Coordinates of C-alpha atoms in Angstrom, one line a residue:
M1 CA 20.6 -8.0 -9.1
K2 CA 19.5 -9.0 -12.6
H3 CA 16.9 -11.8 -12.0
I4 CA 14.0 -10.6 -10.0
G5 CA 11.3 -12.9 -8.7
F6 CA 7.9 -11.3 -8.1
I7 CA 4.9 -12.3 -5.9
G8 CA 1.8 -10.2 -6.4
A9 CA 2.0 -9.2 -10.1
S10 CA -1.8 -9.7 -10.5
G11 CA -2.4 -6.7 -8.2
L12 CA -2.8 -3.1 -9.3
M13 CA 0.5 -2.0 -7.8
G14 CA 2.4 -5.2 -8.5
H15 CA 1.5 -5.2 -12.2
G16 CA 3.0 -1.8 -12.7
I17 CA 6.2 -2.7 -10.8
A18 CA 6.7 -5.9 -12.8
K19 CA 6.1 -4.1 -16.1
N20 CA 8.7 -1.5 -15.3
L21 CA 11.3 -4.0 -14.2
L22 CA 10.9 -5.8 -17.6
A23 CA 11.1 -2.5 -19.4
K24 CA 14.3 -1.6 -17.7
G25 CA 16.0 -4.9 -18.7
F26 CA 15.5 -7.0 -15.7
Q27 CA 14.7 -10.7 -16.0
V28 CA 11.5 -11.3 -14.2
S29 CA 10.0 -14.6 -12.9
L30 CA 6.6 -14.5 -11.3
T31 CA 3.9 -16.6 -9.6
A32 CA 0.3 -16.4 -10.5
H33 CA -2.6 -15.5 -8.3
S34 CA -6.0 -16.9 -9.1
R35 CA -6.4 -13.9 -11.4
R36 CA -4.1 -14.7 -14.3
E37 CA -5.5 -12.3 -16.9
P38 CA -3.5 -9.3 -15.7
L39 CA -0.3 -11.3 -16.3
Q40 CA -0.7 -11.8 -20.0
D41 CA 1.0 -8.6 -21.1
L42 CA 3.9 -9.3 -18.7
L43 CA 4.3 -12.8 -20.1
T44 CA 4.2 -11.4 -23.6
A45 CA 6.9 -8.9 -22.6
G46 CA 9.2 -11.8 -21.4
A47 CA 8.3 -12.6 -17.9
K48 CA 8.6 -16.3 -16.9
L49 CA 5.7 -17.9 -15.0
V50 CA 6.6 -20.4 -12.3
E51 CA 4.3 -22.7 -10.4
R52 CA 5.3 -22.1 -6.7
H53 CA 6.7 -19.3 -4.7
A54 CA 9.6 -21.6 -3.7
D55 CA 10.6 -21.7 -7.4
L56 CA 11.6 -18.1 -7.1
A57 CA 14.4 -18.9 -4.7
A58 CA 16.8 -19.2 -7.6
C59 CA 16.4 -15.4 -8.3
D60 CA 18.8 -12.7 -7.1
A61 CA 16.0 -11.0 -5.2
V62 CA 12.2 -11.6 -4.7
I63 CA 9.8 -8.7 -4.4
I64 CA 6.5 -9.5 -2.5
C65 CA 3.7 -7.0 -3.2
V66 CA 0.5 -8.3 -1.6
T67 CA -2.3 -7.1 0.7
G68 CA -0.7 -7.4 4.1
S69 CA 1.2 -9.5 6.7
P70 CA -0.9 -12.7 6.4
Q71 CA -0.2 -12.9 2.7
V72 CA 3.5 -12.1 3.2
E73 CA 3.8 -14.8 5.8
A74 CA 2.1 -17.3 3.5
A75 CA 4.5 -16.4 0.7
L76 CA 7.5 -17.1 2.9
E77 CA 6.3 -19.8 5.4
G78 CA 3.6 -21.6 3.4
P79 CA 4.0 -25.2 2.2
S80 CA 5.3 -23.9 -1.1
G81 CA 6.8 -20.7 0.3
L82 CA 10.3 -19.4 -0.1
F83 CA 11.5 -20.8 3.2
S84 CA 10.8 -24.3 1.8
Q85 CA 13.6 -23.8 -0.7
A86 CA 15.7 -21.3 1.3
R87 CA 18.8 -20.2 -0.5
P88 CA 21.6 -18.4 1.4
G89 CA 22.2 -15.0 -0.1
L90 CA 18.6 -14.5 -1.4
V91 CA 17.2 -11.0 -0.7
V92 CA 13.5 -10.7 -0.1
V93 CA 11.9 -7.3 -0.5
D94 CA 8.5 -6.8 1.2
A95 CA 6.8 -4.0 -0.7
S96 CA 3.5 -4.6 1.0
T97 CA 2.1 -2.6 3.9
S98 CA 2.9 -5.0 6.7
E99 CA 2.9 -5.1 10.5
P100 CA 6.3 -4.3 12.0
D101 CA 6.1 -7.1 14.5
S102 CA 5.5 -9.6 11.7
T103 CA 8.3 -8.1 9.7
R104 CA 10.8 -8.4 12.5
R105 CA 9.9 -12.0 13.1
L106 CA 10.2 -12.9 9.4
A107 CA 13.5 -11.0 9.2
A108 CA 14.9 -13.2 12.1
R109 CA 13.8 -16.3 10.3
C110 CA 15.4 -15.1 7.0
A111 CA 18.6 -14.4 8.8
A112 CA 18.7 -17.8 10.4
L113 CA 18.4 -19.3 6.8
G114 CA 21.1 -17.0 5.4
M115 CA 18.6 -14.8 3.6
T116 CA 18.0 -11.1 4.0
L117 CA 14.6 -9.4 4.4
V118 CA 14.2 -5.8 3.4
D119 CA 11.0 -3.8 4.0
A120 CA 10.3 -1.4 1.1
P121 CA 6.6 -0.4 1.2
L122 CA 5.1 1.9 -1.4
A123 CA 3.3 5.2 -1.7
R124 CA 1.3 6.7 -4.5
T125 CA -1.3 4.9 -6.6
P126 CA -1.5 2.3 -9.4
V127 CA -1.3 5.1 -11.9
E128 CA 2.2 5.9 -10.7
A129 CA 3.0 2.2 -10.5
E130 CA 2.3 1.8 -14.2
A131 CA 4.3 5.0 -15.0
G132 CA 7.3 3.8 -12.9
K133 CA 6.9 6.8 -10.6
L134 CA 6.1 5.2 -7.2
N135 CA 7.7 6.4 -3.9
T136 CA 9.3 3.8 -1.7
M137 CA 10.6 3.8 1.9
V138 CA 13.4 1.3 2.4
G139 CA 14.6 -0.4 5.6
A140 CA 18.0 -2.1 5.0
S141 CA 21.6 -1.9 5.8
P142 CA 23.6 0.6 3.7
E143 CA 25.3 -2.3 1.9
V144 CA 22.0 -4.1 1.0
F145 CA 20.4 -0.8 0.0
A146 CA 23.2 -0.1 -2.4
R147 CA 22.7 -3.4 -4.1
L148 CA 19.0 -2.9 -4.4
E149 CA 18.9 0.7 -5.4
P150 CA 19.1 0.0 -9.2
V151 CA 16.1 -2.3 -8.8
F152 CA 14.1 0.4 -7.0
K153 CA 15.0 3.0 -9.6
A154 CA 13.3 0.8 -12.2
Y155 CA 9.8 1.5 -10.7
C156 CA 10.2 4.5 -8.3
E157 CA 10.6 8.2 -8.7
N158 CA 11.6 8.8 -5.1
I159 CA 13.5 6.4 -3.0
F160 CA 14.0 7.0 0.8
H161 CA 16.5 4.9 2.7
V162 CA 14.9 5.5 6.1
G163 CA 17.0 3.2 8.3
E164 CA 17.7 -0.4 9.1
M165 CA 15.3 -3.3 8.4
G166 CA 11.9 -2.6 10.0
A167 CA 12.0 1.2 9.9
A168 CA 10.2 1.5 6.6
H169 CA 7.1 -0.4 7.7
V170 CA 6.8 1.8 10.7
I171 CA 7.1 5.0 8.6
K172 CA 4.6 3.6 6.1
L173 CA 2.0 3.2 8.8
L174 CA 2.7 6.7 10.2
N175 CA 2.3 8.1 6.6
N176 CA -0.9 6.2 6.1
F177 CA -2.3 7.3 9.4
L178 CA -1.6 11.0 8.5
G179 CA -3.3 10.5 5.1
Q180 CA -6.4 8.8 6.4
A181 CA -6.7 11.4 9.2
I182 CA -7.1 14.0 6.5
T183 CA -9.6 12.1 4.4
T184 CA -11.8 11.1 7.4
A185 CA -11.6 14.7 8.8
A186 CA -12.7 16.1 5.4
A187 CA -15.6 13.6 5.1
E188 CA -16.8 14.5 8.6
A189 CA -16.4 18.3 8.0
F190 CA -18.5 18.0 4.9
A191 CA -21.2 16.2 6.8
V192 CA -21.2 18.6 9.7
G193 CA -21.3 21.6 7.3
A194 CA -24.2 20.1 5.4
K195 CA -26.1 19.4 8.6
A196 CA -25.4 23.0 9.8
G197 CA -27.0 24.2 6.5
I198 CA -24.0 25.9 4.9
D199 CA -22.8 25.5 1.3
V200 CA -20.0 23.0 1.7
G201 CA -18.6 24.2 -1.6
Q202 CA -17.7 27.5 0.1
L203 CA -15.7 25.5 2.7
V204 CA -13.7 23.9 -0.2
R205 CA -13.0 27.4 -1.6
V206 CA -11.7 28.7 1.8
V207 CA -9.6 25.6 2.5
S208 CA -8.2 25.6 -1.1
A209 CA -6.7 29.0 -0.5
G210 CA -5.1 28.2 2.8
A211 CA -2.5 26.2 4.7
V212 CA -4.9 23.2 5.2
N213 CA -5.1 22.5 1.5
S214 CA -3.6 19.4 0.1
G215 CA -3.9 16.9 -2.7
L216 CA -5.8 14.6 -0.4
F217 CA -8.3 17.3 0.5
Q218 CA -8.8 18.1 -3.1
A219 CA -9.5 14.4 -3.9
M220 CA -12.2 14.5 -1.2
A221 CA -13.5 17.8 -2.4
K222 CA -14.3 16.2 -5.8
T223 CA -17.0 14.1 -4.1
L224 CA -19.1 17.2 -4.0
E225 CA -19.3 16.9 -7.8
G226 CA -20.0 13.2 -7.7
D227 CA -16.5 12.1 -8.3
Y228 CA -15.4 9.4 -5.9
T229 CA -12.4 8.2 -7.8
G230 CA -9.8 10.8 -6.6
L231 CA -8.0 8.3 -4.4
K232 CA -7.7 4.8 -5.9
F233 CA -7.4 2.9 -2.7
E234 CA -10.1 0.6 -1.3
L235 CA -11.7 1.4 2.1
N236 CA -11.1 -2.3 3.1
N237 CA -7.3 -1.8 2.6
A238 CA -7.4 1.6 4.3
S239 CA -9.1 0.0 7.3
K240 CA -6.5 -2.7 7.4
D241 CA -3.6 -0.2 7.3
L242 CA -5.1 1.8 10.2
R243 CA -5.6 -1.5 12.2
Y244 CA -1.9 -2.1 11.8
Y245 CA -1.2 1.4 12.9
V246 CA -3.3 1.0 16.0
H247 CA -1.5 -2.3 16.7
L248 CA 1.8 -0.3 16.4
T249 CA 0.7 2.3 18.9
E250 CA -0.3 -0.5 21.4
S251 CA 3.0 -2.3 20.9
V252 CA 5.0 0.9 21.9
K253 CA 2.5 1.8 24.6
A254 CA 1.6 5.2 22.9
P255 CA -1.9 6.6 23.4
S256 CA -3.7 6.9 20.1
L257 CA -6.9 8.9 20.5
V258 CA -6.9 10.2 17.0
G259 CA -5.7 7.0 15.4
T260 CA -8.3 4.9 17.1
S261 CA -11.0 7.3 16.0
V262 CA -9.8 7.3 12.4
H263 CA -9.7 3.5 12.4
Q264 CA -13.3 3.3 13.7
S265 CA -14.5 5.8 11.1
L266 CA -13.0 3.5 8.4
V267 CA -14.4 0.3 10.1
T268 CA -17.9 2.0 10.2
A269 CA -17.8 2.8 6.5
C270 CA -16.8 -0.8 5.7
A271 CA -19.6 -2.2 8.0
M272 CA -22.1 0.0 6.1
G273 CA -21.2 -1.7 2.9
Y274 CA -18.6 0.7 1.4
G275 CA -15.5 -1.5 2.0
Q276 CA -15.0 -2.4 -1.7
E277 CA -15.4 1.2 -2.7
L278 CA -12.6 3.8 -2.8
V279 CA -11.6 6.0 0.2
P280 CA -13.6 9.1 -1.0
S281 CA -16.7 7.0 -0.3
L282 CA -16.2 8.0 3.3
V283 CA -18.3 11.0 2.3
K284 CA -21.2 8.6 1.4
A285 CA -20.9 6.9 4.7
Q286 CA -21.0 10.3 6.6
A287 CA -24.0 11.4 4.5
Q288 CA -25.8 8.3 5.4
I289 CA -24.9 8.4 9.1
N290 CA -26.0 12.1 9.4
Q291 CA -29.0 11.8 7.0
V292 CA -27.8 14.7 4.9
K293 CA -27.1 15.3 1.2
I294 CA -23.5 16.3 0.7
E295 CA -23.0 15.7 -3.0
Q296 CA -23.9 18.9 -4.8
G297 CA -24.0 17.5 -8.3
R298 CA -21.9 18.4 -11.4
G299 CA -22.1 21.9 -12.7

């Protein structure tokens, strides 16, 4: 595993991964999105730019780090996708947050072509991506995981081998559901508190000293001071991830009262025009819905 192909290096997460692969001595070939400016430093550092995804089939492994399942499917099944130049032995790593049903279908197609699909979605933010300190969950056989582990170590601080192919995308959706449940609950609690006439800052003090406290809650608490940058993840993407989670609950016939509510909270914020803002802007949406002032200002 010396030559790594990369699809999605123009993205905030993908750029950091590709940068760290180069820094750790891997040969990297990549394709360009419409946004080529973020690739310039990678090319200067030695990355090779190729025209089509199919051109990456000569690599030892190809990492795909894109928005979601439609983009992963296009990278594999599109007219110039990897399947058009399928090479037996090629390992494809889907580092995106994807739908498990799509992952299983693509894995079956890979197997029929002699290829191997591994799901290895990411946790943490673009800051950790640039620092080479992401977390990843990996779904793969023990043998394939052993071959890929040095690659993961180039850009991850914590690597969790969570089971066979497909397990990682399920765990990623569960992880995202739990995280978004906290952020949406915090935004709602702030709005209800403001509407009830209490000093929401006092709620933050109490929670900060107790078992409910977390990094996610503290990121949301910063909104009271006008800081909406504590979680660098777009609401549009958060809504997509929760949609995938709700699809998962439907596919296994599990009731999802909380998940559905969290998803609708995110959908509502996006419909109100906050989709391209970061997750803490859920507080803005709740303030608008409830016609209250939540932000308390700096100082």
